PDB file of C-alpha atoms and ligand atoms in Angstrom:
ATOM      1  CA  UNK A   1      58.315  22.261 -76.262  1.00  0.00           C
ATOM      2  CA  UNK A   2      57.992  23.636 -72.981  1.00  0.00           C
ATOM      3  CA  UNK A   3      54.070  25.391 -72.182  1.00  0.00           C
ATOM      4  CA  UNK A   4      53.054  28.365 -70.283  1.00  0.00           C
ATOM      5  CA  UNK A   5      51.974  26.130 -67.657  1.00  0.00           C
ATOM      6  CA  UNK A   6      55.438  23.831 -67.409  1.00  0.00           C
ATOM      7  CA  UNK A   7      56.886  27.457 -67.210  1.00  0.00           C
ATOM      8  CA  UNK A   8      54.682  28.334 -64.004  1.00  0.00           C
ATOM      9  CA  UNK A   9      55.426  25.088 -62.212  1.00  0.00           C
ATOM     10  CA  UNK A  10      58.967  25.673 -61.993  1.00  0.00           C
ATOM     11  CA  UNK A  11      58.259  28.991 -61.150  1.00  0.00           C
ATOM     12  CA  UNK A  12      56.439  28.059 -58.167  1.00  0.00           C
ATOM     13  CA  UNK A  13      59.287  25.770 -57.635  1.00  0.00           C
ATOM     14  CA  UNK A  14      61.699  28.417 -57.517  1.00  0.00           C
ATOM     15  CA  UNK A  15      59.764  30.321 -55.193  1.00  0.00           C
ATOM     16  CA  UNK A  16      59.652  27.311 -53.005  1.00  0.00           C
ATOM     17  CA  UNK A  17      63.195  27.208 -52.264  1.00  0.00           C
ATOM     18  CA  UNK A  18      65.106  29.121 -49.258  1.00  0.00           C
ATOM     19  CA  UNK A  19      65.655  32.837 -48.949  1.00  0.00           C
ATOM     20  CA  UNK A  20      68.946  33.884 -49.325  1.00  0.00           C
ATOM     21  CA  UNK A  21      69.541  36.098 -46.555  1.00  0.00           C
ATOM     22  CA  UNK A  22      71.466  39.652 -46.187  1.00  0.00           C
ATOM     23  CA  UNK A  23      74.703  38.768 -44.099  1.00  0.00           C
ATOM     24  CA  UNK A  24      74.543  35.268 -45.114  1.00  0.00           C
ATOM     25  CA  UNK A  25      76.629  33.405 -47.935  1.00  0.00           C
ATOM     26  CA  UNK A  26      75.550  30.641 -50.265  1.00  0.00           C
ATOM     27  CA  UNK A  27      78.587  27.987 -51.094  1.00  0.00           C
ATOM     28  CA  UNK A  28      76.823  26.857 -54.586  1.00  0.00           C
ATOM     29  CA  UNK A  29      78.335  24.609 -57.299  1.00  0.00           C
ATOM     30  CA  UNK A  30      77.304  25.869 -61.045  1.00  0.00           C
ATOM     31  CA  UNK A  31      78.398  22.240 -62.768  1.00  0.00           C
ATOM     32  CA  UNK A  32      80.399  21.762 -65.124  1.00  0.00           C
ATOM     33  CA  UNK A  33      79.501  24.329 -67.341  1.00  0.00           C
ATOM     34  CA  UNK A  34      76.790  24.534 -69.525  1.00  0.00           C
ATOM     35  CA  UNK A  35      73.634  26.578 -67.205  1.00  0.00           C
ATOM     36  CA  UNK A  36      71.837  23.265 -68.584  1.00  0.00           C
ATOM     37  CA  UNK A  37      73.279  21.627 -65.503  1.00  0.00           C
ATOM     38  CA  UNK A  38      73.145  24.109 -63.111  1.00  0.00           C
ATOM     39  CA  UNK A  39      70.501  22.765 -59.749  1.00  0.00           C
ATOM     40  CA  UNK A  40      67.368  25.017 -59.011  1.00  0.00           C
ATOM     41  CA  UNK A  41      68.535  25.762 -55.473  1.00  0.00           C
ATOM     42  CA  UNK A  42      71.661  27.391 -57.202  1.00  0.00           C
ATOM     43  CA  UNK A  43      69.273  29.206 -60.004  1.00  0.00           C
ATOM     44  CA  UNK A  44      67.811  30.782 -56.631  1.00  0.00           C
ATOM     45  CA  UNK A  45      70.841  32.128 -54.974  1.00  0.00           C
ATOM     46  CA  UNK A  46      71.714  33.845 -58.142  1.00  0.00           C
ATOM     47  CA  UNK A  47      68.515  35.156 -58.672  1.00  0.00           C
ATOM     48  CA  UNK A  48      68.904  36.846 -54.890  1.00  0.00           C
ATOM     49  CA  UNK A  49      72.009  37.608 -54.811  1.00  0.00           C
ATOM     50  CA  UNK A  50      73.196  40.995 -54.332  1.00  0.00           C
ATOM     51  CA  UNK A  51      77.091  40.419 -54.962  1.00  0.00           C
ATOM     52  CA  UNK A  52      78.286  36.680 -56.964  1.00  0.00           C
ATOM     53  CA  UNK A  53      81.874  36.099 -56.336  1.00  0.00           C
ATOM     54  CA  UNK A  54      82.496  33.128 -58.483  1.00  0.00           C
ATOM     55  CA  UNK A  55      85.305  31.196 -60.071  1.00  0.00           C
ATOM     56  CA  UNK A  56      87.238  30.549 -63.526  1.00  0.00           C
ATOM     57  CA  UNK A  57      85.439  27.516 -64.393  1.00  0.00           C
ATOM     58  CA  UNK A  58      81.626  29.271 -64.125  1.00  0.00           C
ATOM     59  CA  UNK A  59      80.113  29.338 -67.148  1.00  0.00           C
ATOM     60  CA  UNK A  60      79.865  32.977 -68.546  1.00  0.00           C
ATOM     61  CA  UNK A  61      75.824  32.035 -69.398  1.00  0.00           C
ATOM     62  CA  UNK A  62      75.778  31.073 -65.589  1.00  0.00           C
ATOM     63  CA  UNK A  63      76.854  34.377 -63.908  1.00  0.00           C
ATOM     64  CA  UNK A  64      74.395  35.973 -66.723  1.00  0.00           C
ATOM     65  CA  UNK A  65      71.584  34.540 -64.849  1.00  0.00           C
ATOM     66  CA  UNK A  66      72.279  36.889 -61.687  1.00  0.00           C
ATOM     67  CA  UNK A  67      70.101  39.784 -61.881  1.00  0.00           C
ATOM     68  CA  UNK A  68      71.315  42.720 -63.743  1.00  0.00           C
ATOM     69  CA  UNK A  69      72.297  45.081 -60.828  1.00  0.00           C
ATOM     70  CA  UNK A  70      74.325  42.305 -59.116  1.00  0.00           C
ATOM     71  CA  UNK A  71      77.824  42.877 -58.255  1.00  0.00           C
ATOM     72  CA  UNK A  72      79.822  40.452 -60.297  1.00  0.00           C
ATOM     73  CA  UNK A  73      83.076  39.124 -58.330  1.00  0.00           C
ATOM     74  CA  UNK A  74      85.794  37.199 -60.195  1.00  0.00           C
ATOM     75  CA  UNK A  75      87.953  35.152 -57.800  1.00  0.00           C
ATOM     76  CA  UNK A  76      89.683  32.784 -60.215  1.00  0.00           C
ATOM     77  CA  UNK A  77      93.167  31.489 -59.677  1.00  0.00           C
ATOM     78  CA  UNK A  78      94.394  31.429 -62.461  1.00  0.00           C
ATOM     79  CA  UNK A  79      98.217  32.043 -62.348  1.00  0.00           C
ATOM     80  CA  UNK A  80      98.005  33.590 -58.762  1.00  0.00           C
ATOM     81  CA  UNK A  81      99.586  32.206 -55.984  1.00  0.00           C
ATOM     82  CA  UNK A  82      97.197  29.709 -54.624  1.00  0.00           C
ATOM     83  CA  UNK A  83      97.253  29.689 -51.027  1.00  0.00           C
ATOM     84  CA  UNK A  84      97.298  33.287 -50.705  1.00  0.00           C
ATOM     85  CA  UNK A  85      94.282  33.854 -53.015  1.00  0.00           C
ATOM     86  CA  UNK A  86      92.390  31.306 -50.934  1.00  0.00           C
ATOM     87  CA  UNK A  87      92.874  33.525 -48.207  1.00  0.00           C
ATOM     88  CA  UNK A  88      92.183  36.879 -49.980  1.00  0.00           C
ATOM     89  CA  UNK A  89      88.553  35.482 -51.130  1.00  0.00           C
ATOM     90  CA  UNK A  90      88.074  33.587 -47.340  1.00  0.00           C
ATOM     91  CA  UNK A  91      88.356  37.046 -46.269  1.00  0.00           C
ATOM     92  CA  UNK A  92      86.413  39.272 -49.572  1.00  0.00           C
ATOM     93  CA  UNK A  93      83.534  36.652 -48.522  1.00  0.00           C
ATOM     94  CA  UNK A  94      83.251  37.647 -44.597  1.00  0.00           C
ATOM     95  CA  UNK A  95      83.815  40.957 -45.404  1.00  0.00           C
ATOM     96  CA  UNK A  96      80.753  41.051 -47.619  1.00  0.00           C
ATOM     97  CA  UNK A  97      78.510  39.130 -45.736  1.00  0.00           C
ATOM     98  CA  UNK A  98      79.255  41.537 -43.030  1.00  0.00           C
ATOM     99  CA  UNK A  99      78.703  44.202 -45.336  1.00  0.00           C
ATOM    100  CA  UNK A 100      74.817  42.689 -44.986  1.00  0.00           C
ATOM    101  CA  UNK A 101      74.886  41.308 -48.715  1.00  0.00           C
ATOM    102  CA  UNK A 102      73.527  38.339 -49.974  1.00  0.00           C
ATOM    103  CA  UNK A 103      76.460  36.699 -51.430  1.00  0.00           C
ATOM    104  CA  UNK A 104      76.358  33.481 -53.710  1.00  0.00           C
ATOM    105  CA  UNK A 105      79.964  32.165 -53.625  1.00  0.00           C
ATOM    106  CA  UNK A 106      79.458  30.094 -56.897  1.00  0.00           C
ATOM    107  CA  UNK A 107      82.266  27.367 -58.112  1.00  0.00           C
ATOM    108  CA  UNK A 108      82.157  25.037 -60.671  1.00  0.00           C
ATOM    109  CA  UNK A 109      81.655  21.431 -59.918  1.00  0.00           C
ATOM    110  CA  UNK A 110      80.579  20.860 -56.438  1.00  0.00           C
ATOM    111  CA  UNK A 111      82.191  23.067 -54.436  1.00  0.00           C
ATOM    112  CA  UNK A 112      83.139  20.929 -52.030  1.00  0.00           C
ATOM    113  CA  UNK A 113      84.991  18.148 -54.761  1.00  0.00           C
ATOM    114  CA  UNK A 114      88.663  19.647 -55.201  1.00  0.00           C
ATOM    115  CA  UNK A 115      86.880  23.130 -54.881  1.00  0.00           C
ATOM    116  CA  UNK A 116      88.181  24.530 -51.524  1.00  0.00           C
ATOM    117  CA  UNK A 117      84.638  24.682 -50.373  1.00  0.00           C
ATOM    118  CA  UNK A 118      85.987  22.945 -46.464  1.00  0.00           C
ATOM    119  CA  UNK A 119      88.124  26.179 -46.222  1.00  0.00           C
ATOM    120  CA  UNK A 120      85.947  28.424 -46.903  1.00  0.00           C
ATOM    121  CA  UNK A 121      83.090  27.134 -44.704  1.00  0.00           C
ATOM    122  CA  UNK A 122      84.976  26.696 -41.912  1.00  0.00           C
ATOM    123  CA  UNK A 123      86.374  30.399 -42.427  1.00  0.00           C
ATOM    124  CA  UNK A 124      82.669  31.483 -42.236  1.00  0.00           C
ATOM    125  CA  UNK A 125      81.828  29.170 -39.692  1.00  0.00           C
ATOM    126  CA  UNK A 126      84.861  30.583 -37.957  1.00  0.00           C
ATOM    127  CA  UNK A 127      83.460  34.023 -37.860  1.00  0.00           C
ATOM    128  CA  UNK A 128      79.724  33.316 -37.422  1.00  0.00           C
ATOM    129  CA  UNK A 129      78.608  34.056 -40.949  1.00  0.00           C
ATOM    130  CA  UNK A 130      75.459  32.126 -41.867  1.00  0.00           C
ATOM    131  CA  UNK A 131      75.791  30.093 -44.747  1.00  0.00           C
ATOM    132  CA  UNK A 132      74.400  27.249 -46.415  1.00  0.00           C
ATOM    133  CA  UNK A 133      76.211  24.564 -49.136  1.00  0.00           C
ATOM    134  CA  UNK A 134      74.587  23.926 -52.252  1.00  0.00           C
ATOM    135  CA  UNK A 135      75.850  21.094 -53.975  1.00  0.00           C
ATOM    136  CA  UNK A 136      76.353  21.202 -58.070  1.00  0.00           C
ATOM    137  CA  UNK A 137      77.120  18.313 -60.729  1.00  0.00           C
ATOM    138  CA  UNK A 138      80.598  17.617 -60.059  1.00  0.00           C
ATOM    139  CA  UNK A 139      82.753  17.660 -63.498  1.00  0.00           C
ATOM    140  CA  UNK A 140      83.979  13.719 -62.861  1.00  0.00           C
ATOM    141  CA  UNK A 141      80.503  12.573 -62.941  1.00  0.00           C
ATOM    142  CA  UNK A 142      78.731  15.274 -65.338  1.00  0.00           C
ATOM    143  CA  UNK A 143      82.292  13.914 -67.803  1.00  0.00           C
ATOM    144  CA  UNK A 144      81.380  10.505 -67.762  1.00  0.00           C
ATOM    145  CA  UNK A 145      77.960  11.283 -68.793  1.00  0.00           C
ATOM    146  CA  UNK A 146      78.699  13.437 -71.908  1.00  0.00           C
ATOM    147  CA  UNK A 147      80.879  10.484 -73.131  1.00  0.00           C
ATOM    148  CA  UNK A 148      78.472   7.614 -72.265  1.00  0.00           C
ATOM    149  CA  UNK A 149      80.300   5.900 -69.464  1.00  0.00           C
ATOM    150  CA  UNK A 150      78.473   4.835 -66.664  1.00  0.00           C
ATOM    151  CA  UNK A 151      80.354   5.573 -63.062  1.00  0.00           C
ATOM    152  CA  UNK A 152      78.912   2.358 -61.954  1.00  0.00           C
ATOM    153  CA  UNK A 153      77.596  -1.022 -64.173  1.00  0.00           C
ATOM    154  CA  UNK A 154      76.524  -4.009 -62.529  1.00  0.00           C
ATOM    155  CA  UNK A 155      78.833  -6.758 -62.996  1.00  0.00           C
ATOM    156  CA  UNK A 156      81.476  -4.597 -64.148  1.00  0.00           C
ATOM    157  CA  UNK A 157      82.731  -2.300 -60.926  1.00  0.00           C
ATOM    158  CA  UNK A 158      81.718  -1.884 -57.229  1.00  0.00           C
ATOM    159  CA  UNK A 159      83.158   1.582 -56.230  1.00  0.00           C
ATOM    160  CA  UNK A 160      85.149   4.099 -58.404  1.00  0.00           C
ATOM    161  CA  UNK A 161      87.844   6.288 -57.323  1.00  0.00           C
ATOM    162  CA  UNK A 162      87.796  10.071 -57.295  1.00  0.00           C
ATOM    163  CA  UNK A 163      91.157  12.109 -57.448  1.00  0.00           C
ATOM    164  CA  UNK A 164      93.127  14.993 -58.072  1.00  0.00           C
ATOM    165  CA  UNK A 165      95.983  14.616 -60.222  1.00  0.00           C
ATOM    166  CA  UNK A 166      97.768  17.418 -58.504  1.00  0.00           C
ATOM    167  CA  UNK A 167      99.025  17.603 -54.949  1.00  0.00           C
ATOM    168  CA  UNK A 168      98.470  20.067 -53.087  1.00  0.00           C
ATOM    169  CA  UNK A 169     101.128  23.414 -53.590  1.00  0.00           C
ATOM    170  CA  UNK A 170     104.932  21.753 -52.346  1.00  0.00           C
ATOM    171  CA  UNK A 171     103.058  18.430 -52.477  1.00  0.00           C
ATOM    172  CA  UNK A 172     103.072  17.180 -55.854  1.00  0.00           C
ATOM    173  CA  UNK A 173     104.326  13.532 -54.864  1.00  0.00           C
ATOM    174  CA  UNK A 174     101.471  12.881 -53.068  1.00  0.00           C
ATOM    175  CA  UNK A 175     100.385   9.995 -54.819  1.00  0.00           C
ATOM    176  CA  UNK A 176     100.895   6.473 -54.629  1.00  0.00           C
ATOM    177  CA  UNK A 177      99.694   5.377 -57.741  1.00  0.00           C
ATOM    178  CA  UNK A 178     100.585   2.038 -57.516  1.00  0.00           C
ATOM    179  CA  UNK A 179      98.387   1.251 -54.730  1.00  0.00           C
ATOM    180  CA  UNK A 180      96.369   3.221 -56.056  1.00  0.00           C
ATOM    181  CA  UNK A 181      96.035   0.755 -59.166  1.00  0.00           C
ATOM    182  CA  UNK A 182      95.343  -2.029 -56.188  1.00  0.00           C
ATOM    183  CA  UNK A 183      92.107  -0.800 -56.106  1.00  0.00           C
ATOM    184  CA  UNK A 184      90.402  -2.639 -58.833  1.00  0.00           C
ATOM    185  CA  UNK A 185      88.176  -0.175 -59.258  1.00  0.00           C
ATOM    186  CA  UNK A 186      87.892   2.248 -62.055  1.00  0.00           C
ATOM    187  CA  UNK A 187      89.680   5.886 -61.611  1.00  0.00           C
ATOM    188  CA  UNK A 188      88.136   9.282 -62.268  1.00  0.00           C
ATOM    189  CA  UNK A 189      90.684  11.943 -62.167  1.00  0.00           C
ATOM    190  CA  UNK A 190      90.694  15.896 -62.153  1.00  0.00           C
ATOM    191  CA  UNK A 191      93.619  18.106 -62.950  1.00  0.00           C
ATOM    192  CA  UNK A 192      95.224  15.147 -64.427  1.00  0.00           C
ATOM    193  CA  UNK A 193      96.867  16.117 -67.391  1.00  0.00           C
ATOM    194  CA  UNK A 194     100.284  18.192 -66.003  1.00  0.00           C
ATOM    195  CA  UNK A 195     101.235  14.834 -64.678  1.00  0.00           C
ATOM    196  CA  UNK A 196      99.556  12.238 -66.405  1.00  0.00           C
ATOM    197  CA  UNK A 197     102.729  10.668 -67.110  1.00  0.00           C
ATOM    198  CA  UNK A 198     103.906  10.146 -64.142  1.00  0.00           C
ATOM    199  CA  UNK A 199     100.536   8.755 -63.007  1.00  0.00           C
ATOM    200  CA  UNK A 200     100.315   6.514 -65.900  1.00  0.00           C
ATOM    201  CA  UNK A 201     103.621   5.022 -64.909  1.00  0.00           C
ATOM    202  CA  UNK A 202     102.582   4.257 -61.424  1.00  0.00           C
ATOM    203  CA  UNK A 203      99.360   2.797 -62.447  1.00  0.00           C
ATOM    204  CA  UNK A 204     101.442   0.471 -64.751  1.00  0.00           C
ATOM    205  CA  UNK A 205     103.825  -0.350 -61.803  1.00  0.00           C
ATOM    206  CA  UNK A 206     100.998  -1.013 -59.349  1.00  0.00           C
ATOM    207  CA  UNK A 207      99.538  -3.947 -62.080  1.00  0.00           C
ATOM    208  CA  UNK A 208      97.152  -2.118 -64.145  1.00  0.00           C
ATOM    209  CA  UNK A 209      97.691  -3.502 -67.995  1.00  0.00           C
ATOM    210  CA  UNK A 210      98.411  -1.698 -70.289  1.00  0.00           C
ATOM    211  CA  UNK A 211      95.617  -2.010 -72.405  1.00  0.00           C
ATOM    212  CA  UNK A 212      93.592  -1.261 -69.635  1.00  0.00           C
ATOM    213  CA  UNK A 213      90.718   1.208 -71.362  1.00  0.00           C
ATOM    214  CA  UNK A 214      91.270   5.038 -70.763  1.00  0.00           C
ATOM    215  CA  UNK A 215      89.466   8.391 -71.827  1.00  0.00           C
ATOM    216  CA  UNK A 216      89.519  12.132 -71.114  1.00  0.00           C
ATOM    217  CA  UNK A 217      86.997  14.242 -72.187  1.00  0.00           C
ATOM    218  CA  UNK A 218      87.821  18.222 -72.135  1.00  0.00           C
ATOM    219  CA  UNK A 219      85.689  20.803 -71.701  1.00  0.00           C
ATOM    220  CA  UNK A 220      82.541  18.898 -70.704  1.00  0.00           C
ATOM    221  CA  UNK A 221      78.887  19.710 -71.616  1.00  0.00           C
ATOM    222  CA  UNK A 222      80.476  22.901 -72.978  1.00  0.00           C
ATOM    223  CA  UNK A 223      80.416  23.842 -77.391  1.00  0.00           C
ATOM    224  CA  UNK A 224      84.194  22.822 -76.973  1.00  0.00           C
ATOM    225  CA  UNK A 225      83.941  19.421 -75.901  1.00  0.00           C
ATOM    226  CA  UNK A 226      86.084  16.872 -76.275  1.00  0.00           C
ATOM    227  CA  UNK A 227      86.990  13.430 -76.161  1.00  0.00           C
ATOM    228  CA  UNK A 228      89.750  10.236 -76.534  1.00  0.00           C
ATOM    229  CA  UNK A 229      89.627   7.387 -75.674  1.00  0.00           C
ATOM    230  CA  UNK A 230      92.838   5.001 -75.541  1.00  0.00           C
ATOM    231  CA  UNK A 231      94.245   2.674 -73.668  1.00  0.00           C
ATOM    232  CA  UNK A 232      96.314   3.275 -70.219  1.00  0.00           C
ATOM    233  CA  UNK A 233      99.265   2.855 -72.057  1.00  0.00           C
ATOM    234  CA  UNK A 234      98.963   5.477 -74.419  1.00  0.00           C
ATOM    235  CA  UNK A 235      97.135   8.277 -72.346  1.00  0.00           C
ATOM    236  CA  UNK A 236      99.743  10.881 -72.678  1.00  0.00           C
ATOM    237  CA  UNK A 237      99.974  10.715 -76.497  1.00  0.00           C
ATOM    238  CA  UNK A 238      96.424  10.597 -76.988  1.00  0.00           C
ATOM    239  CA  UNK A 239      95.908  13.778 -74.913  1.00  0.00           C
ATOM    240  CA  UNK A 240      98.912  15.283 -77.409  1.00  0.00           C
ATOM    241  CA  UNK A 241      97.630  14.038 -80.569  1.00  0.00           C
ATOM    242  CA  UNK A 242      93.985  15.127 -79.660  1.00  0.00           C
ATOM    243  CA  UNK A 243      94.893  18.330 -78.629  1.00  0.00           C
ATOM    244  CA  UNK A 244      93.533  17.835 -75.548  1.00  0.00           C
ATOM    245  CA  UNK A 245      93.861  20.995 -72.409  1.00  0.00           C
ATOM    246  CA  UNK A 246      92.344  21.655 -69.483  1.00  0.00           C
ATOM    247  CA  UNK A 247      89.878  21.423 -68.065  1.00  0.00           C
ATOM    248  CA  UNK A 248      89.588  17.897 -68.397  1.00  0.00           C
ATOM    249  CA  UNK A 249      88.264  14.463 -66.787  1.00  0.00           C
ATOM    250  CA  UNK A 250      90.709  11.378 -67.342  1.00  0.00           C
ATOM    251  CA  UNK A 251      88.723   8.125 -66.629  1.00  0.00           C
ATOM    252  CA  UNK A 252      90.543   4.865 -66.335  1.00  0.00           C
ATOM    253  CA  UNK A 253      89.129   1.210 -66.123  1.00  0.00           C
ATOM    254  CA  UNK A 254      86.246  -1.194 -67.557  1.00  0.00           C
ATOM    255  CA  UNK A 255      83.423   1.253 -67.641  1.00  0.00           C
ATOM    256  CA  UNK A 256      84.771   3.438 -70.521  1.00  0.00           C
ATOM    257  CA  UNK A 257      84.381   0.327 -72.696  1.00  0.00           C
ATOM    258  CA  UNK A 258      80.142   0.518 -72.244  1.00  0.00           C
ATOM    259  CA  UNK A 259      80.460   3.454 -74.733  1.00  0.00           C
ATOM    260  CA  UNK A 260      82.086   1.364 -77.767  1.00  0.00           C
ATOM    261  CA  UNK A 261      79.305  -1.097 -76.739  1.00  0.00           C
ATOM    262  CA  UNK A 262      76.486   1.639 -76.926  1.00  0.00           C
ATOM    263  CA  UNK A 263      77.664   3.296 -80.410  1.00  0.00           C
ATOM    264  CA  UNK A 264      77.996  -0.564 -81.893  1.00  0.00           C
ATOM    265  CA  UNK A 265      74.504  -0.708 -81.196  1.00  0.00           C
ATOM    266  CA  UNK A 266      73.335   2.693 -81.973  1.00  0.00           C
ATOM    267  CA  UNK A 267      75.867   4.446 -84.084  1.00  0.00           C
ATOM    268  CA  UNK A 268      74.477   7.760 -84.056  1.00  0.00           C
ATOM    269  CA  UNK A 269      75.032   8.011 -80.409  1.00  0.00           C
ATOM    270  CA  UNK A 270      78.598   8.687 -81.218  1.00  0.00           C
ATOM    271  CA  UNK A 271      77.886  11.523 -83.230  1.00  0.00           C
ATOM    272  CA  UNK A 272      75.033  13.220 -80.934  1.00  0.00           C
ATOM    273  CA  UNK A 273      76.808  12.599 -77.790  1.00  0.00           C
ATOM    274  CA  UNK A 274      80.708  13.512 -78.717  1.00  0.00           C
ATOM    275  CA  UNK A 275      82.720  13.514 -81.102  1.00  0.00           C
TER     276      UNK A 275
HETATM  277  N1  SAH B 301      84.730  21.563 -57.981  1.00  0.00           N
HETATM  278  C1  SAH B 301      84.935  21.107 -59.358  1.00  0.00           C
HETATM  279  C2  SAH B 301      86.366  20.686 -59.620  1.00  0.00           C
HETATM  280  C3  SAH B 301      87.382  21.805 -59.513  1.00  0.00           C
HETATM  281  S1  SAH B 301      89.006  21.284 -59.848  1.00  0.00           S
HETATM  282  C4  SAH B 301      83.960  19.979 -59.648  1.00  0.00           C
HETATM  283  O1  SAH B 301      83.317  19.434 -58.744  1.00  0.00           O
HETATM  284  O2  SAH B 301      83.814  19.652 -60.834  1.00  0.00           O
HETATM  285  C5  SAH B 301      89.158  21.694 -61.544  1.00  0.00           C
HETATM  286  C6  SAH B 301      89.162  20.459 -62.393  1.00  0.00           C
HETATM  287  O3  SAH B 301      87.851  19.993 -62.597  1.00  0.00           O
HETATM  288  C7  SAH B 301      89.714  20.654 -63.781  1.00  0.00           C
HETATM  289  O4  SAH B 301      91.124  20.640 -63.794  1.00  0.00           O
HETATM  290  C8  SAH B 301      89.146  19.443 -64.481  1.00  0.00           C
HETATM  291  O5  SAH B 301      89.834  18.277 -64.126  1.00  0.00           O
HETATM  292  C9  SAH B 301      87.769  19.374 -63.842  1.00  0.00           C
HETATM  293  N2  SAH B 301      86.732  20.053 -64.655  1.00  0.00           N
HETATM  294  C10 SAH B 301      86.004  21.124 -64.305  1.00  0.00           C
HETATM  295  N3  SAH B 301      85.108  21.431 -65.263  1.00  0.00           N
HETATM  296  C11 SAH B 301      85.287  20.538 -66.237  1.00  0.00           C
HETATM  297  C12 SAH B 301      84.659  20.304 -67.504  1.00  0.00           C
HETATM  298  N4  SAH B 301      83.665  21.068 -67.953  1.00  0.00           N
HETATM  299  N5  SAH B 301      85.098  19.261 -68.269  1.00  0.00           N
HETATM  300  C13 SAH B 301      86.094  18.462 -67.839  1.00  0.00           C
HETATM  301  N6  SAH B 301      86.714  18.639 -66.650  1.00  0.00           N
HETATM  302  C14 SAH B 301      86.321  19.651 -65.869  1.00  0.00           C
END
C-alpha cells in the first residue's frame, strides 16, 4: 500500500525534474508498454507537454497520462512508407517546436535503440531546436525480465548482442549471421520474426547447435503477453504453433535456460511471471 506521504515524495520528485520548455522538444522513451515502466523524467514531459507526438508501440494508458488539453499526435508507421514518414515527423517536430510548444516526442523502448531517435536529433540539432533525450526501458531488456532471463549471469556470458532482425528499407541482407553466431555471446533480437528463418539458418551455419536454448516473448509487460521457449532449431515453428506476432523479443543462448532453473525451484514463478 502506498501512503499519503510515499505519494508526496514522489511528488516532490516530480517537481524536481527539468522544465520542459516552449520551443523545445523532449526525445522520451515510454518502455515497453505497460505505464508501470515508464521513467519519472518521461512522467514529467508528459505532464508539460502541450502537444505529444508519439508512436504505435506507446501504450494507450501512457499517452493518457498527458494532461487533458494536450494535443495528441500519432506518428506511427505502420504500413506507410518508412523513409518518407521519418521525414514528415522530422519536419511536424521542428515545425512545432517553432510553433513555441512544448513537445514530448515519445517512442517506445528507448528511443534511441532501433527507434530513429539519431535522425531525429540531429534534424533538431540541425535547425537549432532545443531538445533533450530521455532514455526509456528498452523492449530487449524490459523482455528478458518478464520471462526471467537475466541479460548477463556470471559464469554463464560476458556481453550479449543487440539486433534488429530487419535491415534497413532495400537492405534486408544485411546480416551476417554466421559471424554473427561467432560471437559466443547470447543474442537479443527485435523485429525478428519476418525473417527468423533465414536468421536461424545462418546462426546454424555460423556453429551455433541446434539445441542451442531460444525464446520470444510477445507483447511484453503488456495483458497480452507471451512466451516460448525452444530450442534454435525449432524457433520458427514455435513462434507458429504459439501464435506468436509482433511485437516481439527473440533471445538466443545460455541465459534463457536460468528461467527453467528458477521455476524448478519455485514453481509458481512460472505462473506469476508468464505463462
Ligand atoms: N525503441 C524500441 C524498439 C523499437 S523497434 C525499444 O527500445 O524497445 C520495434 C521492436 O521492438 C518490435 O518489433 C519488437 O521487436 C520490439 N518491442 C517493442 N515493444 C515490445 C514489447 N512490449 N514486447 C516485445 N517486443 C517489443
Amino acid at each position: 500500500v502506498i501512503t499519503e506521504g510515499g505519494i508526496a515524495r514522489l511528488t516532490g520528485a516530480l517537481r524536481g525534474l527539468p522544465e520542459l520548455h516552449r520551443g523545445e522538444v523532449w526525445l522520451a522513451g515510454a518502455g515497453p508498454g505497460d505505464p508501470a515502466h515508464l521513467t519519472l523524467h518521461a512522467l514529467a514531459g508528459l505532464m508539460q507537454a502541450d502537444t505529444i507526438v508519439y508512436d504505435a508501440l506507446v501504450d494507450q494508458r501512457v499517452i493518457e497520462l498527458a494532461a487533458p488539453g494536450a494535443q495528441r499526435i500519432f506518428a506511427g508507421k505502420r504500413g506507410g512508407r518508412p523513409s518518407a514518414k521519418q521525414a514528415d515527423i522530422n519536419g511536424e517536430l521542428v515545425r512545432l517546436a517553432r510553433q513555441g510548444a512544448r513537445v514530448l516526442r515519445l517512442k517506445g523502448g528507448d528511443p534511441c535503440v532501433f527507434g530513429r531517435g539519431a535522425d531525429e536529433m540531429m534534424t533538431l540539432a540541425r535547425h537549432g531546436i532545443p531538445f533533450r533525450l530521455v532514455p526509456g526501458i528498452t523492449a530487449g531488456l524490459a523482455a528478458l525480465s518478464m520471462a526471467l532471463i537475466p541479460a548477463t549471469a556470471r559464469g554463464v556470458n560476458r556481453g550479449i548482442f543487440l539486433a534488429t532482425g530487419h535491415g534497413a528499407a532495400g537492405d534486408d541482407d544485411w546480416s551476417d549471421w554466421a559471424a554473427v553466431a561467432q560471437l559466443g555471446q547470447p543474442i537479443v533480437l527485435y523485429m525478428a520474426l519476418a525473417r527468423i528463418e533465414a536468421i536461424v539458418r545462418g546462426l546454424l551455419a555460423g556453429g551455433l547447435s541446434a539445441t542451442t536454448p531460444a525464446a520470444v516473448i510477445a507483447a511484453a509487460t503488456l495483458p497480452t503477453q507471451r512466451l516460448a521457449i525452444t530450442a534454435l532449431a525449432d524457433l520458427p515453428d514455435a513462434i507458429t504453433g504459439n501464435d506468436i506476432a509482433p511485437p516481439a523479443i527473440v533471445v538466443i543462448g545460455d541465459i534463457v535456460r536460468t528461467r527453467a532453473e528458477l521455476t524448478t525451484l519455485m514453481p509458481l514463478l512460472a505462473q506469476e511471471a508468464l505463462a
